PDB file of C-alpha atoms and ligand atoms in Angstrom:
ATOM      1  CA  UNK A   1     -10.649  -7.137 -31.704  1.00  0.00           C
ATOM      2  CA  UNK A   2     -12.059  -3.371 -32.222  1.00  0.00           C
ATOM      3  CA  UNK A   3     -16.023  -3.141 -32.723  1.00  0.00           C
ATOM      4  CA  UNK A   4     -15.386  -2.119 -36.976  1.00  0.00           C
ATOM      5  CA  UNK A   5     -11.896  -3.735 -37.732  1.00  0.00           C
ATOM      6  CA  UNK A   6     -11.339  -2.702 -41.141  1.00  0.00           C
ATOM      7  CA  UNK A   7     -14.658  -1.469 -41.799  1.00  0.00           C
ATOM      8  CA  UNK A   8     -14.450   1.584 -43.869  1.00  0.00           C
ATOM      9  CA  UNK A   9     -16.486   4.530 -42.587  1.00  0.00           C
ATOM     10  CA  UNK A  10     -17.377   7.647 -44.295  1.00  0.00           C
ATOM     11  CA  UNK A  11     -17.358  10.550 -41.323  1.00  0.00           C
ATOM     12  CA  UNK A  12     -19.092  13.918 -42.384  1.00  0.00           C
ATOM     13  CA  UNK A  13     -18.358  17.291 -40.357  1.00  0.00           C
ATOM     14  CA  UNK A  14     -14.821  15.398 -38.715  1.00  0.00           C
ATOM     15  CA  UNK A  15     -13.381  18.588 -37.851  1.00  0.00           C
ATOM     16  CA  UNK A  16     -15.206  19.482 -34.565  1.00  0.00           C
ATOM     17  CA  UNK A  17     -17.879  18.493 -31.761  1.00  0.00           C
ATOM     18  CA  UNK A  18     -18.984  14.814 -32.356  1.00  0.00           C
ATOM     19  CA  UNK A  19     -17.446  14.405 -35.528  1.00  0.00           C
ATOM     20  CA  UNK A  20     -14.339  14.615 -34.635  1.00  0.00           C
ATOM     21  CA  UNK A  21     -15.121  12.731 -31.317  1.00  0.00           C
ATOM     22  CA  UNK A  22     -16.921  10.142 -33.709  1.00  0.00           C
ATOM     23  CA  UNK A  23     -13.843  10.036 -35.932  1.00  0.00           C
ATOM     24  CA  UNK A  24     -11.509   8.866 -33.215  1.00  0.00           C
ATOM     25  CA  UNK A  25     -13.867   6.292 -31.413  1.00  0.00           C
ATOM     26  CA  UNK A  26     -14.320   4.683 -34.629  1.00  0.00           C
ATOM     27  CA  UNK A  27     -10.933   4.472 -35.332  1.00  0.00           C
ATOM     28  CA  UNK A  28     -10.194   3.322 -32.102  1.00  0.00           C
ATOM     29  CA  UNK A  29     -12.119   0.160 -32.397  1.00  0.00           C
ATOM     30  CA  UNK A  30     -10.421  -0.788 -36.104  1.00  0.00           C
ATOM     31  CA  UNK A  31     -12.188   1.668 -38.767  1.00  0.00           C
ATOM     32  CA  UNK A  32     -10.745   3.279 -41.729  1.00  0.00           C
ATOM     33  CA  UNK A  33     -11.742   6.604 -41.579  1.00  0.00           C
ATOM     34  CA  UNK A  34     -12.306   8.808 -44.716  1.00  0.00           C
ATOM     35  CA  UNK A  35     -13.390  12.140 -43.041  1.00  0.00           C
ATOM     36  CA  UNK A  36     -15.075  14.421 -44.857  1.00  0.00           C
ATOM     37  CA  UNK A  37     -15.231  18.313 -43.751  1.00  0.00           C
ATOM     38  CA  UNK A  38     -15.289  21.932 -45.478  1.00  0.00           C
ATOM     39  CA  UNK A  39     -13.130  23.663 -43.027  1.00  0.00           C
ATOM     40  CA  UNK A  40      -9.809  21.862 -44.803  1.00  0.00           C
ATOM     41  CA  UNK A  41      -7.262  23.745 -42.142  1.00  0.00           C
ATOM     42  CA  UNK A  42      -8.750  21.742 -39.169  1.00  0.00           C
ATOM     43  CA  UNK A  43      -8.725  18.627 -41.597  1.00  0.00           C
ATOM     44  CA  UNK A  44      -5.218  19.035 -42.040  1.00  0.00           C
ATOM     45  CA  UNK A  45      -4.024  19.120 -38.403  1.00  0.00           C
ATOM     46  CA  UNK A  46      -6.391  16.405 -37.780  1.00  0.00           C
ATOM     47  CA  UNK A  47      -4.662  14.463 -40.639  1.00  0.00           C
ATOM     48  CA  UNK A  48      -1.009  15.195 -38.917  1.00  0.00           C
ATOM     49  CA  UNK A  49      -2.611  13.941 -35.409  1.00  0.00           C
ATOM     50  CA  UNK A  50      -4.809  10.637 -36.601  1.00  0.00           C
ATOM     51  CA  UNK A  51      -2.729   9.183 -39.384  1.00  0.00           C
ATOM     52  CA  UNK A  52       0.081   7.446 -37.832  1.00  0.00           C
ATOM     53  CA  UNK A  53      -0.928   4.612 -39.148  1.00  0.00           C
ATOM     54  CA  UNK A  54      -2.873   5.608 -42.399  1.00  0.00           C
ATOM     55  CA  UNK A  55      -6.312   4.441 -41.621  1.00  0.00           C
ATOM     56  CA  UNK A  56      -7.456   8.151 -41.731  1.00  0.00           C
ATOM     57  CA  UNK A  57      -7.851  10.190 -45.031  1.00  0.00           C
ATOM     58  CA  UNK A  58      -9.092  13.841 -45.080  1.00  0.00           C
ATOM     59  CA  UNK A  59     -11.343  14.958 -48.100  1.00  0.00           C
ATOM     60  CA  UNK A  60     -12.177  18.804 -48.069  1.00  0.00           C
ATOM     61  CA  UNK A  61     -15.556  19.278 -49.147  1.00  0.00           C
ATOM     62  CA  UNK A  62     -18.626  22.411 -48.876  1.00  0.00           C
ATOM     63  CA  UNK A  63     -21.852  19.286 -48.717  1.00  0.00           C
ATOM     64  CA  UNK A  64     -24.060  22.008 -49.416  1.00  0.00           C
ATOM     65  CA  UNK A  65     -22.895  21.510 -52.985  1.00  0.00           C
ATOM     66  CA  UNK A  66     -24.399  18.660 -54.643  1.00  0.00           C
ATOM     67  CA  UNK A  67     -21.546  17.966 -56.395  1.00  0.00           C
ATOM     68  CA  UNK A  68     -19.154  17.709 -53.717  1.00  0.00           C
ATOM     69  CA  UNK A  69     -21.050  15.032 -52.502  1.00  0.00           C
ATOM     70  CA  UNK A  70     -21.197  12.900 -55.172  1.00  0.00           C
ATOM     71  CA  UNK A  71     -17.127  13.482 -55.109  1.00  0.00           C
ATOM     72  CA  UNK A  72     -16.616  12.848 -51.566  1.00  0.00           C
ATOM     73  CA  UNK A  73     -18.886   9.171 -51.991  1.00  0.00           C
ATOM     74  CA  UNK A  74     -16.640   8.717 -55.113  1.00  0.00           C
ATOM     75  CA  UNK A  75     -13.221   9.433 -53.802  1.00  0.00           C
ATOM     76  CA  UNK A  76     -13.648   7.169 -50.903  1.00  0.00           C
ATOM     77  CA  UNK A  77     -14.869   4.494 -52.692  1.00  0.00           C
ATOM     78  CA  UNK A  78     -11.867   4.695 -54.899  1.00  0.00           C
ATOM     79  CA  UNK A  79      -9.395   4.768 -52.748  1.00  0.00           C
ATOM     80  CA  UNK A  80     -10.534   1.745 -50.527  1.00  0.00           C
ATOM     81  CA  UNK A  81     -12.763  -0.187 -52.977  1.00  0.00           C
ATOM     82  CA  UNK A  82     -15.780   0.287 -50.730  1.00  0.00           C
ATOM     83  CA  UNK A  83     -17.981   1.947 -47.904  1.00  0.00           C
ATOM     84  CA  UNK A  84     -19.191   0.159 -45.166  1.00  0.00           C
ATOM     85  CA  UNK A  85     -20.620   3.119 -42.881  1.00  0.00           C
ATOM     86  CA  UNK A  86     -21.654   6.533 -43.586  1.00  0.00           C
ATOM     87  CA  UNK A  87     -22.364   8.407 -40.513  1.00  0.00           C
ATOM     88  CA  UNK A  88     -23.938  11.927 -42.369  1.00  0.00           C
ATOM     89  CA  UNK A  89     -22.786  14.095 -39.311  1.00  0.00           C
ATOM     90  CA  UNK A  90     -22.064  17.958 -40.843  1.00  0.00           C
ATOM     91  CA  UNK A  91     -24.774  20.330 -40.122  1.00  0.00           C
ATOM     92  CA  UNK A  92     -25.083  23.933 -38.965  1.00  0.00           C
ATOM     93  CA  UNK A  93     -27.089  25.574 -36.597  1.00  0.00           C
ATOM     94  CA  UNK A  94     -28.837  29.077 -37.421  1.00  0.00           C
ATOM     95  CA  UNK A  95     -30.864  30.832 -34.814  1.00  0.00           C
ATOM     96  CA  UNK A  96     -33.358  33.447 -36.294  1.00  0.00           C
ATOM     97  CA  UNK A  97     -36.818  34.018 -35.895  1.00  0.00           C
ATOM     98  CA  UNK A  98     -39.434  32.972 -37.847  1.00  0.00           C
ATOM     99  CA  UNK A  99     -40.794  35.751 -39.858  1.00  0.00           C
ATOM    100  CA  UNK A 100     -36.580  37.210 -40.418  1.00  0.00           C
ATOM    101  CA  UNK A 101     -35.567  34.191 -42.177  1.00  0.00           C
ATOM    102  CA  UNK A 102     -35.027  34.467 -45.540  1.00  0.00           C
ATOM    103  CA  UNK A 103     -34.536  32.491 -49.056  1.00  0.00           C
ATOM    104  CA  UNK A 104     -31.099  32.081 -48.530  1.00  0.00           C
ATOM    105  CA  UNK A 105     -31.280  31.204 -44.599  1.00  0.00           C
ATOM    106  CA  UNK A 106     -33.425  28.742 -45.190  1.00  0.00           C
ATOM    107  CA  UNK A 107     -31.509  27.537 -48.471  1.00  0.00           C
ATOM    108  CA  UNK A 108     -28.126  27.153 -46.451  1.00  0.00           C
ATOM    109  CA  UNK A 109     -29.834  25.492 -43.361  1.00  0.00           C
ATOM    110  CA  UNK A 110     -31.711  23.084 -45.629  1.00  0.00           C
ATOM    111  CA  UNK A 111     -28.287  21.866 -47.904  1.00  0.00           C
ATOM    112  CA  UNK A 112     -26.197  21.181 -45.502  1.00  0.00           C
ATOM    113  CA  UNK A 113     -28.780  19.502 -42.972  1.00  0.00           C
ATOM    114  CA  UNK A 114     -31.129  18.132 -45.234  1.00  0.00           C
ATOM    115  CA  UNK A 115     -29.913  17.860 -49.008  1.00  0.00           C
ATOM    116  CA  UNK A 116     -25.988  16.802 -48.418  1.00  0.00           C
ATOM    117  CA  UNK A 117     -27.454  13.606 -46.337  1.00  0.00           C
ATOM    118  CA  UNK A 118     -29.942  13.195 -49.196  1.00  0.00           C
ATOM    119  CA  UNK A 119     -27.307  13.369 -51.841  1.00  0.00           C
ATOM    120  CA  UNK A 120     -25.058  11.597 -49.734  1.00  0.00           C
ATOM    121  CA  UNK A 121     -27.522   8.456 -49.522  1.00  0.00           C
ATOM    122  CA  UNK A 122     -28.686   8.384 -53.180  1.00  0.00           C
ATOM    123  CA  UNK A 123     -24.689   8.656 -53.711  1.00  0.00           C
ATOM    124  CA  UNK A 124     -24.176   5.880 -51.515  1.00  0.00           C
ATOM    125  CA  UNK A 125     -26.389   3.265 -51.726  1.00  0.00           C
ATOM    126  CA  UNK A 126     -25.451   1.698 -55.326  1.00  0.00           C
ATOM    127  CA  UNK A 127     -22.159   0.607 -53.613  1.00  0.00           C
ATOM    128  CA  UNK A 128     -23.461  -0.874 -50.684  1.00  0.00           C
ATOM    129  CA  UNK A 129     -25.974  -2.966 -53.014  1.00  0.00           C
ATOM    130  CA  UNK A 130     -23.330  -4.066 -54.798  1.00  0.00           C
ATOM    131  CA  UNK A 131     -21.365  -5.307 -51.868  1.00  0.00           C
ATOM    132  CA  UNK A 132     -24.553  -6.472 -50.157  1.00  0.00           C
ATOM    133  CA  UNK A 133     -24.099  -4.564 -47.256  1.00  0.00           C
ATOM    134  CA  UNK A 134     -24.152  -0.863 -45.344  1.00  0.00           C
ATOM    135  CA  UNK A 135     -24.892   0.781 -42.868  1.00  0.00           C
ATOM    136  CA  UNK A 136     -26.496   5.035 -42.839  1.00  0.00           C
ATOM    137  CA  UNK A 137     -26.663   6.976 -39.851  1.00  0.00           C
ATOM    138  CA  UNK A 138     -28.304  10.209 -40.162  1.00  0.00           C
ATOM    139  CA  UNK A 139     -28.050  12.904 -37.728  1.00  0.00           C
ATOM    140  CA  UNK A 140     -31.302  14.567 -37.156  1.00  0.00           C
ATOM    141  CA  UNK A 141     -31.553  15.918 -33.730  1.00  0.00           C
ATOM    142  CA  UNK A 142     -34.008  16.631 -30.875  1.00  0.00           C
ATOM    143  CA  UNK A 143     -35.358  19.037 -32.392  1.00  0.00           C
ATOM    144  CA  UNK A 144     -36.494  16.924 -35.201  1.00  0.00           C
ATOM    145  CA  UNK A 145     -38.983  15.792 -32.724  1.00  0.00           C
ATOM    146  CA  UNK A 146     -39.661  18.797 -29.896  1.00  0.00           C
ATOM    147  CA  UNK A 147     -39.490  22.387 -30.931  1.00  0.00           C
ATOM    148  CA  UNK A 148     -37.823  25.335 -30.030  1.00  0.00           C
ATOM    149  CA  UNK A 149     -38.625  29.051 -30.628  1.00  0.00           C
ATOM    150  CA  UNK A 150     -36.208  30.796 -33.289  1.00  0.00           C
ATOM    151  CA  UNK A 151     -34.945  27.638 -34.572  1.00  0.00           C
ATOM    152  CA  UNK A 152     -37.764  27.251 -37.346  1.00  0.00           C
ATOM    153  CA  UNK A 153     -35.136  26.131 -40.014  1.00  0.00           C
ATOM    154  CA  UNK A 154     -33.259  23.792 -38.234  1.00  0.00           C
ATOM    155  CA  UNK A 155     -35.897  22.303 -36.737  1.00  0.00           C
ATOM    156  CA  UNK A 156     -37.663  22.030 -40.083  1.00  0.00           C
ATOM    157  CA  UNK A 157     -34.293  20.548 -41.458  1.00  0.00           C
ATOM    158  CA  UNK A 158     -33.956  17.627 -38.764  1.00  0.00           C
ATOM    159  CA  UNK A 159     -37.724  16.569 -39.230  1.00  0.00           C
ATOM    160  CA  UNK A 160     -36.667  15.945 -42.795  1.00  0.00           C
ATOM    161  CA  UNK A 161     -33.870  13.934 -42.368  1.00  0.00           C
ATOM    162  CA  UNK A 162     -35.856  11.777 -40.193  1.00  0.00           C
ATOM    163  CA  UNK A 163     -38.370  11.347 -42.485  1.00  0.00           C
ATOM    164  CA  UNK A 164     -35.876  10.762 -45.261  1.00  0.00           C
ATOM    165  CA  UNK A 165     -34.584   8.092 -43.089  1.00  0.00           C
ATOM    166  CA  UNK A 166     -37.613   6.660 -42.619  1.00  0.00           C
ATOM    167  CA  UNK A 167     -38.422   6.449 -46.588  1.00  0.00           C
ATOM    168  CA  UNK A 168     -35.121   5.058 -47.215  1.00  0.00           C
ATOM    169  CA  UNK A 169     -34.853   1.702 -44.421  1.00  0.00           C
ATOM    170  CA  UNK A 170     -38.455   0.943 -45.991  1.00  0.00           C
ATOM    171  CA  UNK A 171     -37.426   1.322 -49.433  1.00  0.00           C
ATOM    172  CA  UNK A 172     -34.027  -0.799 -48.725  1.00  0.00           C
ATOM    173  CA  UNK A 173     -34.894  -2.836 -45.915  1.00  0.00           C
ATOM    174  CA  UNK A 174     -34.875  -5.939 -48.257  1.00  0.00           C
ATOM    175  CA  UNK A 175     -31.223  -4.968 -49.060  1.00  0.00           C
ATOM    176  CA  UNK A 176     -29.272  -5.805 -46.096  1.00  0.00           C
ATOM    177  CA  UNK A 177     -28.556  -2.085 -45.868  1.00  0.00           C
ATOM    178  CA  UNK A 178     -29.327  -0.540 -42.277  1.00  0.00           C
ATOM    179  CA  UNK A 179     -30.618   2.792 -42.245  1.00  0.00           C
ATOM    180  CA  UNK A 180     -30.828   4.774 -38.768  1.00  0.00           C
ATOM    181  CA  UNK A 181     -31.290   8.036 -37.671  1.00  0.00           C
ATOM    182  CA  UNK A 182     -29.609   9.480 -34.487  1.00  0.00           C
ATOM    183  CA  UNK A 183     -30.832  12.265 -32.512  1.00  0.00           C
ATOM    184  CA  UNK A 184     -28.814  14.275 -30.360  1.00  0.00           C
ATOM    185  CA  UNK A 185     -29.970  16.197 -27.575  1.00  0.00           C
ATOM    186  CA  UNK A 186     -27.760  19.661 -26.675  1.00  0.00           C
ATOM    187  CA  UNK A 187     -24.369  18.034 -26.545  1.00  0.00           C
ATOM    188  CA  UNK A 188     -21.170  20.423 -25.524  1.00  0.00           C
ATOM    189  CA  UNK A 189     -19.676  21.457 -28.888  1.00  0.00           C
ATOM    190  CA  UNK A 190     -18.470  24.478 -31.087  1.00  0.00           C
ATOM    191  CA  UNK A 191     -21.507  24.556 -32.545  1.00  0.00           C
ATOM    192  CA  UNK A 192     -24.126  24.798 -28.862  1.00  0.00           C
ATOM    193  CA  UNK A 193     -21.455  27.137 -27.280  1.00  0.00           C
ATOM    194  CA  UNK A 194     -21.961  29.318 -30.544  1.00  0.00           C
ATOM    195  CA  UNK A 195     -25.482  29.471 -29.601  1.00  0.00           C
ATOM    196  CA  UNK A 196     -24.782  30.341 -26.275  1.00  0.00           C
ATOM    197  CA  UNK A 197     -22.560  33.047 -27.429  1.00  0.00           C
ATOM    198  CA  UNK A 198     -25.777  34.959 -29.291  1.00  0.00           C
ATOM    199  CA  UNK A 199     -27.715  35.383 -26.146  1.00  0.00           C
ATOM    200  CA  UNK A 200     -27.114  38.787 -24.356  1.00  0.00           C
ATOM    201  CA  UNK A 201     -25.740  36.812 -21.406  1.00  0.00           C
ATOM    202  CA  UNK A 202     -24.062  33.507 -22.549  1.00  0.00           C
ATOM    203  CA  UNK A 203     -23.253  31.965 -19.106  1.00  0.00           C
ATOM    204  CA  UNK A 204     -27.340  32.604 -18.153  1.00  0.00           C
ATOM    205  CA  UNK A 205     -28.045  31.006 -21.398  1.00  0.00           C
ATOM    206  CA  UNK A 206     -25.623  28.282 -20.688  1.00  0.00           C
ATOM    207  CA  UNK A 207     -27.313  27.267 -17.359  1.00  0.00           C
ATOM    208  CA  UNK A 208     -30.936  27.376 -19.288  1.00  0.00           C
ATOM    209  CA  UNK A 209     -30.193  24.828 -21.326  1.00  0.00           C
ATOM    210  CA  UNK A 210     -28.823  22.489 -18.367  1.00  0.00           C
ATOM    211  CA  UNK A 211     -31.783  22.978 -16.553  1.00  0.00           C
ATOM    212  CA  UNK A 212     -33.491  21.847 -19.524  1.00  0.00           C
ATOM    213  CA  UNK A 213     -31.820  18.647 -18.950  1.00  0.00           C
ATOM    214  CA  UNK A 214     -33.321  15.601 -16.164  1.00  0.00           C
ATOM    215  CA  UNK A 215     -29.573  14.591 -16.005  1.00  0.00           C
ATOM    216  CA  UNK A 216     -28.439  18.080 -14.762  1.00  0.00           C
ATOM    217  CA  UNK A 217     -25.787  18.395 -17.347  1.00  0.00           C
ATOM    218  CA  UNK A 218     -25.409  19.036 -21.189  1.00  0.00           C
ATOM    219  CA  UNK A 219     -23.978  15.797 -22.908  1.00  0.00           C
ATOM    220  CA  UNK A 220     -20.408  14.821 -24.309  1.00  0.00           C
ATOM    221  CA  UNK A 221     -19.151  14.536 -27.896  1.00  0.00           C
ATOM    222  CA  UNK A 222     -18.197  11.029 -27.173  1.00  0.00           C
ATOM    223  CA  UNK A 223     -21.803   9.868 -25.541  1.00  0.00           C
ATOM    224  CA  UNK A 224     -23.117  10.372 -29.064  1.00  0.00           C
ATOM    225  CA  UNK A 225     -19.907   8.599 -31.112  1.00  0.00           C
ATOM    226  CA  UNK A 226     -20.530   6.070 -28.687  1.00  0.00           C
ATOM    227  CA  UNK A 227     -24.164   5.775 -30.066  1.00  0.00           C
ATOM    228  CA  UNK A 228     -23.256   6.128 -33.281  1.00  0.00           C
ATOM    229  CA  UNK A 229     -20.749   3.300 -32.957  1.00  0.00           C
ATOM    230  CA  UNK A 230     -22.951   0.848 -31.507  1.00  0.00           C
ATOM    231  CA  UNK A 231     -25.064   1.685 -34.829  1.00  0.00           C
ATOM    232  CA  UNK A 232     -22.106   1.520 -36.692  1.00  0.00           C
ATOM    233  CA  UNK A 233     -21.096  -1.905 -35.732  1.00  0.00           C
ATOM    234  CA  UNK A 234     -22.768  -5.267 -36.472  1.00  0.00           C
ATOM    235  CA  UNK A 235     -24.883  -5.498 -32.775  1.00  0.00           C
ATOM    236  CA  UNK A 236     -27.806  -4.105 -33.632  1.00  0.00           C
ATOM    237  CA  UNK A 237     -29.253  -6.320 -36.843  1.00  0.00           C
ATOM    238  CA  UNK A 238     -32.689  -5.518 -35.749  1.00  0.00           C
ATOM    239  CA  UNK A 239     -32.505  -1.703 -35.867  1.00  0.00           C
ATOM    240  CA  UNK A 240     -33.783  -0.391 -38.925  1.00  0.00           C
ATOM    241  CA  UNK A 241     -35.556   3.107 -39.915  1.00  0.00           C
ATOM    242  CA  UNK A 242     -34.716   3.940 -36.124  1.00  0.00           C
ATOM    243  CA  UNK A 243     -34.978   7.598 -34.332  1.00  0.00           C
ATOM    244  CA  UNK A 244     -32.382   7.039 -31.532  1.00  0.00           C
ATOM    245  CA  UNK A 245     -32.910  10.114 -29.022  1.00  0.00           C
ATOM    246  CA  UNK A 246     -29.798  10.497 -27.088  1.00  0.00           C
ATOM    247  CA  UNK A 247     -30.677  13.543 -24.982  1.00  0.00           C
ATOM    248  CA  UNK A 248     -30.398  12.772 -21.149  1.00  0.00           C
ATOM    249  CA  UNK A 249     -33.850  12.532 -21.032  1.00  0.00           C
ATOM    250  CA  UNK A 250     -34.503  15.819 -22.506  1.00  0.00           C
ATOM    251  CA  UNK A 251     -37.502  15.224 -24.947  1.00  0.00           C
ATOM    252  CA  UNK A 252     -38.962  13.414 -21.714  1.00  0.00           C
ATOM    253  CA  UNK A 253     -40.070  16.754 -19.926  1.00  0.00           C
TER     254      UNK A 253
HETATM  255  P1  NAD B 301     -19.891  21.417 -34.835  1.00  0.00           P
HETATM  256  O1  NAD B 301     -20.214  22.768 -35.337  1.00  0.00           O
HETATM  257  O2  NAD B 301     -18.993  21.299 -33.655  1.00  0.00           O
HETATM  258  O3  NAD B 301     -19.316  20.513 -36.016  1.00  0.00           O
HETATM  259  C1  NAD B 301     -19.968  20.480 -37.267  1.00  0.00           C
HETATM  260  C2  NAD B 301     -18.937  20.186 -38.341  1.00  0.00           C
HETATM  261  O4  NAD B 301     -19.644  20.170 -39.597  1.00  0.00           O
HETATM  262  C3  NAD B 301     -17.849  21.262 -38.451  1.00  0.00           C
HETATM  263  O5  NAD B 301     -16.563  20.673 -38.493  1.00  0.00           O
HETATM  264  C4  NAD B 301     -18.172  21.977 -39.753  1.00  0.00           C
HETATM  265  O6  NAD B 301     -17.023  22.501 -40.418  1.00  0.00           O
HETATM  266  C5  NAD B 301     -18.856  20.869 -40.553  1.00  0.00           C
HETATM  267  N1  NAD B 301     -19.699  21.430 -41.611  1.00  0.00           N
HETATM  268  C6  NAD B 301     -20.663  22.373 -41.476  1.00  0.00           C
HETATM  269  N2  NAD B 301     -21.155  22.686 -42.681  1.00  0.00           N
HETATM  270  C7  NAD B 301     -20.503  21.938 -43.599  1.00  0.00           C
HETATM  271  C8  NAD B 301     -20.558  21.840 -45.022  1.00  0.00           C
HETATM  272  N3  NAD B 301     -21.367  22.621 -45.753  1.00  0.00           N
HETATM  273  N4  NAD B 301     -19.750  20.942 -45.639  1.00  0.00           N
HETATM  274  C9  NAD B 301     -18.874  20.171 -44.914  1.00  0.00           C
HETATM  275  N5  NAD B 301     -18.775  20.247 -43.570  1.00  0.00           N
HETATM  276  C10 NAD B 301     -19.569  21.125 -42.927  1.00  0.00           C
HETATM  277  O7  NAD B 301     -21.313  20.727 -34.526  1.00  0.00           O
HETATM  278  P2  NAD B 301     -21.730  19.466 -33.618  1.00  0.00           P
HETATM  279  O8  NAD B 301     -22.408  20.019 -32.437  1.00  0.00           O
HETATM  280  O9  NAD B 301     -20.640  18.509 -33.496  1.00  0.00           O
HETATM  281  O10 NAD B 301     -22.896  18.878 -34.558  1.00  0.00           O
HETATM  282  C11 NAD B 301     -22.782  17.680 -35.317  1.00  0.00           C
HETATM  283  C12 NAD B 301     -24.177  17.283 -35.775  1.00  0.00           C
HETATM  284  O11 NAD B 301     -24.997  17.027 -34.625  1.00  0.00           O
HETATM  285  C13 NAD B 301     -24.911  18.363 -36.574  1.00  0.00           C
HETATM  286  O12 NAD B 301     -25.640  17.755 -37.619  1.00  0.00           O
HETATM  287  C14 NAD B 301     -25.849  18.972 -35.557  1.00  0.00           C
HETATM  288  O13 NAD B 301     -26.984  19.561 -36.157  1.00  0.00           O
HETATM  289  C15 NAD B 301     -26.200  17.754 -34.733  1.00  0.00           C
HETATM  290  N6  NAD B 301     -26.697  18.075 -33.399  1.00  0.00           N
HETATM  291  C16 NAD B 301     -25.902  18.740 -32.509  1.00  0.00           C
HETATM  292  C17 NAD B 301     -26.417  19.045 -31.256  1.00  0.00           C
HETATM  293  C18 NAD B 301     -25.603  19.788 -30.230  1.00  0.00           C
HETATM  294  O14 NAD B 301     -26.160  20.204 -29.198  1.00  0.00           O
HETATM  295  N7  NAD B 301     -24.320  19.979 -30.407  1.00  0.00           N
HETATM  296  C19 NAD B 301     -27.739  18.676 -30.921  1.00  0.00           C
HETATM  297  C20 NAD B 301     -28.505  17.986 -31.858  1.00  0.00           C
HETATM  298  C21 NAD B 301     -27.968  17.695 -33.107  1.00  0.00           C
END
C-alpha cells in the first residue's frame, strides 16, 4: 500500500531539484502525477523515463502567465476527473541587490513565486470543494522567514506565499481542504548551484553556505519530497496554515 495510492497530484517545476525528486517519491508510493513545468524538453525525457505505466502526464506551461495556470488546473482536472494534491513547487531564484532591481526583476520574481501559486489556488480550490477534499502545499522557503543580503525579491516573494497560505487554511479551514506551506532551507539543486556559480569563487561560496548549516551539509532533493509527502498524504489531519522549516537547523543560528 503506497502513502497516495491513486491520489492525483498536481507537481509544479517537475523538471529539476525537488520537483522532480518530489515527482518520483510521490509516484513511488501510488500517485498519479500530472507534472507541470515550462522547460517542455526536460518534461519530455522525464515523460519517456516515468511513464511506464501511465500514472505520469507532462503539461508544458510558463506559471508566470496567469493563463497558463488556469490551463494547467483545467487540463488535469479533465483528464483524471479530479485533484487531490497540488504541491505549487516552480520558482526562480534572482540574486541582485537592492537598489539594481528593477520593474521587471521584481515582476518575474513575484509571478512565478508569488502569483502562479496564487492563481494556482484560486484555480484550484472550486474542485476540491466540490469533491470535499484537498490538500495545497506551498513552497515558500527560509528565506520567507530569515533574510539574506541581495535576495530582496525573493525573499519578499516567499514571505508572500506564506502569508497567502496563511489567509487561505483560515478562509477554508471549514472545508476539509488542508493548506500548508513548506519551507526549504538551501537544498542541493540546479537552482543553489546556479547561485553558487555567480560568486567570483563558486567552490568558496559553496562551503559558505555549508557552514551556514548546524548539520554540516546542504540538504537533498528528496529530504524535502519526503516532507512534502508526509503533507501530501492523509497523516497529518491536524496540520493546517503550517510553515514547515526543513533547513537542518539553519533558521536556528
Ligand atoms: P530548480 O531550479 O532546480 O527547479 C525549479 C523548476 O521550476 C525548474 O524545472 C524550472 O523549469 C521550473 N520553473 C521555473 N519557472 C517556471 C515557470 N515560470 N513556469 C513553470 N515552471 C517554472 O529549483 P529547486 O531548487 O528545485 O526549487 C524548487 C522550489 O524550492 C522553488 O520554489 C525554490 O524557490 C524553493 N526553494 C529552494 C531552495 C534551494 O536551496 N534549492 C531553498 C528554499 C526554497
Amino acid at each position: 500500500m503506497g502513502r497516495l495510492d491513486g491520489k492525483v497530484a498536481l507537481i509544479t517545476g517537475v523538471a529539476s531539484g525537488i520537483g522532480r525528486s518530489a515527482t518520483e517519491l510521490f509516484m513511488a508510493e501510488g500517485a498519479n502525477v500530472f507534472g507541470v513545468d515550462r522547460n517542455e524538453a526536460a518534461g519530455q525525457s522525464l515523460t519517456k523515463t516515468l511513464n511506464a505505466d501511465g500514472r505520469f502526464q507532462f503539461f508544458a506551461a510558463d506559471l508566470s502567465v496567469e493563463a497558463a495556470c488556469a490551463a494547467a488546473i483545467n487540463h488535469c482536472h479533465n483528464t483524471y476527473g479530479r485533484i487531490d494534491v497540488l504541491y505549487n513547487n516552480a520558482g526562480i531564484a534572482i540574486i541582485e541587490p537592492f537598489a539594481s532591481t528593477n520593474a521587471e526583476t521584481l515582476e518575474q520574481v513575484l509571478s512565478v513565486n508569488f502569483k502562479s501559486v496564487f492563481y494556482l489556488c484560486q484555480q484550484v480550490i472550486p474542485h476540491m470543494q466540490r469533491q470535499g477534499s484537498g490538500v495545497v502545499i506551498n513552497t515558500a522557503s527560509e528565506l520567507a522567514i530569515v533574510a539574506q543580503p541581495l535576495y530582496a525579491a525573493y525573499c519578499a516573494s516567499k514571505g508572500a506565499v506564506l502569508s497567502l497560505t496563511r489567509a487561505l487554511a483560515l478562509e477554508y479551514a471549514r472545508e476539509n481542504i488542508r493548506i500548508n506551506a513548506l519551507c526549504p532551507g538551501p537544498i542541493e539543486t540546479p537552482m543553489l548551484q546556479g547561485e553558487f556559480d555567480q560568486a567570483a569563487d563558486p567552490a568558496q561560496a559553496k562551503a559558505e553556505g555549508i557552514a551556514t548549516m548546524p548539520i554540516g551539509r546542504l540538504g537533498n532533493p528528496v529530504e524535502i519530497a519526503q516532507v512534502a509527502l508526509f503533507l501530501a498524504s492523509d497523516a497529518p489531519a491536524l496540520l493546517h496554515g503550517s510553515a514547515l522549516v526543513v533547513d537542518g537547523g539553519k533558521t536556528i543560528l
